[in-house]
């Protein structure tokens, strides 16, 4: 992946959604949940 690339993340839901309840993943939480995929997670996500 080159440094000039980008990613678009979308989330579509229907009834009952509010941003108060919305939480996008973090790199840290993905690494904790899926340690076997560390290389891919680090390559495709960033630390906030």
mmCIF file of N, CA and C in Angstrom:
data_model
loop_
_atom_site.group_PDB
_atom_site.id
_atom_site.type_symbol
_atom_site.label_atom_id
_atom_site.label_comp_id
_atom_site.label_asym_id
_atom_site.label_seq_id
_atom_site.Cartn_x
_atom_site.Cartn_y
_atom_site.Cartn_z
ATOM 1 N N UNK A 1 0.848 -1.170 0.000
ATOM 2 C CA UNK A 1 0.000 0.000 0.000
ATOM 3 C C UNK A 1 0.890 1.228 0.000
ATOM 4 N N UNK A 2 0.651 2.127 -0.922
ATOM 5 C CA UNK A 2 1.493 3.318 -0.976
ATOM 6 C C UNK A 2 0.938 4.433 -0.093
ATOM 7 N N UNK A 3 1.775 5.391 0.204
ATOM 8 C CA UNK A 3 1.407 6.471 1.128
ATOM 9 C C UNK A 3 0.390 7.445 0.538
ATOM 10 N N UNK A 4 0.185 7.436 -0.780
ATOM 11 C CA UNK A 4 -0.781 8.361 -1.369
ATOM 12 C C UNK A 4 -2.174 7.744 -1.469
ATOM 13 N N UNK A 5 -2.334 6.514 -0.985
ATOM 14 C CA UNK A 5 -3.629 5.853 -1.038
ATOM 15 C C UNK A 5 -4.580 6.359 0.037
ATOM 16 N N UNK A 6 -5.821 5.927 -0.059
ATOM 17 C CA UNK A 6 -6.811 6.312 0.937
ATOM 18 C C UNK A 6 -7.858 5.222 1.039
ATOM 19 N N UNK A 7 -8.712 5.343 2.011
ATOM 20 C CA UNK A 7 -9.783 4.385 2.217
ATOM 21 C C UNK A 7 -11.071 5.136 2.522
ATOM 22 N N UNK A 8 -12.172 4.606 2.063
ATOM 23 C CA UNK A 8 -13.480 5.177 2.354
ATOM 24 C C UNK A 8 -14.257 4.141 3.158
ATOM 25 N N UNK A 9 -14.713 4.527 4.341
ATOM 26 C CA UNK A 9 -15.479 3.629 5.195
ATOM 27 C C UNK A 9 -16.905 4.140 5.245
ATOM 28 N N UNK A 10 -17.842 3.269 5.027
ATOM 29 C CA UNK A 10 -19.235 3.661 5.089
ATOM 30 C C UNK A 10 -20.018 2.742 6.016
ATOM 31 N N UNK A 11 -21.119 3.255 6.503
ATOM 32 C CA UNK A 11 -21.971 2.466 7.387
ATOM 33 C C UNK A 11 -23.419 2.851 7.090
ATOM 34 N N UNK A 12 -24.194 1.891 6.631
ATOM 35 C CA UNK A 12 -25.600 2.161 6.337
ATOM 36 C C UNK A 12 -26.455 1.340 7.293
ATOM 37 N N UNK A 13 -27.382 1.992 7.952
ATOM 38 C CA UNK A 13 -28.286 1.309 8.875
ATOM 39 C C UNK A 13 -29.692 1.855 8.703
ATOM 40 N N UNK A 14 -30.657 1.129 9.212
ATOM 41 C CA UNK A 14 -32.019 1.636 9.198
ATOM 42 C C UNK A 14 -32.632 1.446 10.564
ATOM 43 N N UNK A 15 -33.811 1.875 10.801
ATOM 44 C CA UNK A 15 -34.392 2.431 12.021
ATOM 45 C C UNK A 15 -33.596 2.272 13.318
ATOM 46 N N UNK A 16 -33.707 3.301 14.085
ATOM 47 C CA UNK A 16 -33.155 3.269 15.427
ATOM 48 C C UNK A 16 -31.704 3.689 15.579
ATOM 49 N N UNK A 17 -31.078 4.197 14.529
ATOM 50 C CA UNK A 17 -29.669 4.580 14.615
ATOM 51 C C UNK A 17 -29.514 6.011 15.114
ATOM 52 N N UNK A 18 -28.575 6.208 16.044
ATOM 53 C CA UNK A 18 -28.149 7.553 16.430
ATOM 54 C C UNK A 18 -26.638 7.540 16.559
ATOM 55 N N UNK A 19 -26.006 8.654 16.253
ATOM 56 C CA UNK A 19 -24.554 8.732 16.367
ATOM 57 C C UNK A 19 -24.094 8.604 17.818
ATOM 58 N N UNK A 20 -24.974 8.828 18.778
ATOM 59 C CA UNK A 20 -24.614 8.655 20.193
ATOM 60 C C UNK A 20 -24.198 7.217 20.493
ATOM 61 N N UNK A 21 -24.769 6.268 19.758
ATOM 62 C CA UNK A 21 -24.480 4.853 19.978
ATOM 63 C C UNK A 21 -23.460 4.282 18.999
ATOM 64 N N UNK A 22 -22.964 5.111 18.086
ATOM 65 C CA UNK A 22 -22.063 4.639 17.034
ATOM 66 C C UNK A 22 -20.615 4.675 17.492
ATOM 67 N N UNK A 23 -19.882 3.600 17.210
ATOM 68 C CA UNK A 23 -18.460 3.563 17.534
ATOM 69 C C UNK A 23 -17.724 2.860 16.404
ATOM 70 N N UNK A 24 -16.796 3.546 15.780
ATOM 71 C CA UNK A 24 -15.973 2.951 14.741
ATOM 72 C C UNK A 24 -14.809 2.241 15.405
ATOM 73 N N UNK A 25 -14.347 1.166 14.826
ATOM 74 C CA UNK A 25 -13.258 0.386 15.404
ATOM 75 C C UNK A 25 -11.993 1.218 15.575
ATOM 76 N N UNK A 26 -11.129 0.774 16.461
ATOM 77 C CA UNK A 26 -9.786 1.352 16.581
ATOM 78 C C UNK A 26 -8.787 0.254 16.244
ATOM 79 N N UNK A 27 -7.607 0.651 15.850
ATOM 80 C CA UNK A 27 -6.565 -0.327 15.557
ATOM 81 C C UNK A 27 -6.308 -1.203 16.783
ATOM 82 N N UNK A 28 -6.258 -0.580 17.937
ATOM 83 C CA UNK A 28 -6.004 -1.303 19.190
ATOM 84 C C UNK A 28 -7.067 -2.371 19.459
ATOM 85 N N UNK A 29 -8.335 -2.025 19.270
ATOM 86 C CA UNK A 29 -9.397 -3.001 19.531
ATOM 87 C C UNK A 29 -9.365 -4.146 18.521
ATOM 88 N N UNK A 30 -9.048 -3.837 17.270
ATOM 89 C CA UNK A 30 -8.935 -4.899 16.268
ATOM 90 C C UNK A 30 -7.782 -5.843 16.587
ATOM 91 N N UNK A 31 -6.646 -5.287 17.003
ATOM 92 C CA UNK A 31 -5.496 -6.124 17.351
ATOM 93 C C UNK A 31 -5.803 -7.017 18.550
ATOM 94 N N UNK A 32 -6.544 -6.491 19.510
ATOM 95 C CA UNK A 32 -6.908 -7.284 20.690
ATOM 96 C C UNK A 32 -7.862 -8.421 20.316
ATOM 97 N N UNK A 33 -8.790 -8.136 19.417
ATOM 98 C CA UNK A 33 -9.799 -9.125 19.026
ATOM 99 C C UNK A 33 -9.272 -10.148 18.012
ATOM 100 N N UNK A 34 -8.373 -9.697 17.125
ATOM 101 C CA UNK A 34 -7.890 -10.555 16.035
ATOM 102 C C UNK A 34 -6.367 -10.530 15.932
ATOM 103 N N UNK A 35 -5.661 -10.995 16.944
ATOM 104 C CA UNK A 35 -4.194 -10.928 16.928
ATOM 105 C C UNK A 35 -3.566 -11.722 15.783
ATOM 106 N N UNK A 36 -4.265 -12.726 15.304
ATOM 107 C CA UNK A 36 -3.736 -13.528 14.206
ATOM 108 C C UNK A 36 -3.674 -12.748 12.889
ATOM 109 N N UNK A 37 -4.345 -11.597 12.823
ATOM 110 C CA UNK A 37 -4.362 -10.771 11.609
ATOM 111 C C UNK A 37 -3.589 -9.460 11.796
ATOM 112 N N UNK A 38 -2.632 -9.470 12.695
ATOM 113 C CA UNK A 38 -1.907 -8.244 13.041
ATOM 114 C C UNK A 38 -1.290 -7.557 11.824
ATOM 115 N N UNK A 39 -0.654 -8.305 10.955
ATOM 116 C CA UNK A 39 0.011 -7.693 9.800
ATOM 117 C C UNK A 39 -0.977 -6.905 8.934
ATOM 118 N N UNK A 40 -2.111 -7.502 8.641
ATOM 119 C CA UNK A 40 -3.116 -6.844 7.804
ATOM 120 C C UNK A 40 -3.729 -5.648 8.527
ATOM 121 N N UNK A 41 -4.035 -5.803 9.798
ATOM 122 C CA UNK A 41 -4.634 -4.715 10.573
ATOM 123 C C UNK A 41 -3.700 -3.518 10.610
ATOM 124 N N UNK A 42 -2.432 -3.744 10.874
ATOM 125 C CA UNK A 42 -1.473 -2.633 10.921
ATOM 126 C C UNK A 42 -1.295 -1.983 9.552
ATOM 127 N N UNK A 43 -1.368 -2.780 8.491
ATOM 128 C CA UNK A 43 -1.186 -2.243 7.146
ATOM 129 C C UNK A 43 -2.399 -1.424 6.697
ATOM 130 N N UNK A 44 -3.600 -1.820 7.111
ATOM 131 C CA UNK A 44 -4.819 -1.195 6.604
ATOM 132 C C UNK A 44 -5.512 -0.246 7.578
ATOM 133 N N UNK A 45 -4.927 -0.032 8.737
ATOM 134 C CA UNK A 45 -5.523 0.908 9.694
ATOM 135 C C UNK A 45 -4.439 1.827 10.231
ATOM 136 N N UNK A 46 -4.870 2.805 10.976
ATOM 137 C CA UNK A 46 -3.891 3.736 11.546
ATOM 138 C C UNK A 46 -4.234 4.028 12.996
ATOM 139 N N UNK A 47 -3.236 4.491 13.721
ATOM 140 C CA UNK A 47 -3.426 4.844 15.120
ATOM 141 C C UNK A 47 -4.020 6.244 15.167
ATOM 142 N N UNK A 48 -5.077 6.409 15.906
ATOM 143 C CA UNK A 48 -5.725 7.728 16.032
ATOM 144 C C UNK A 48 -5.147 8.485 17.188
#
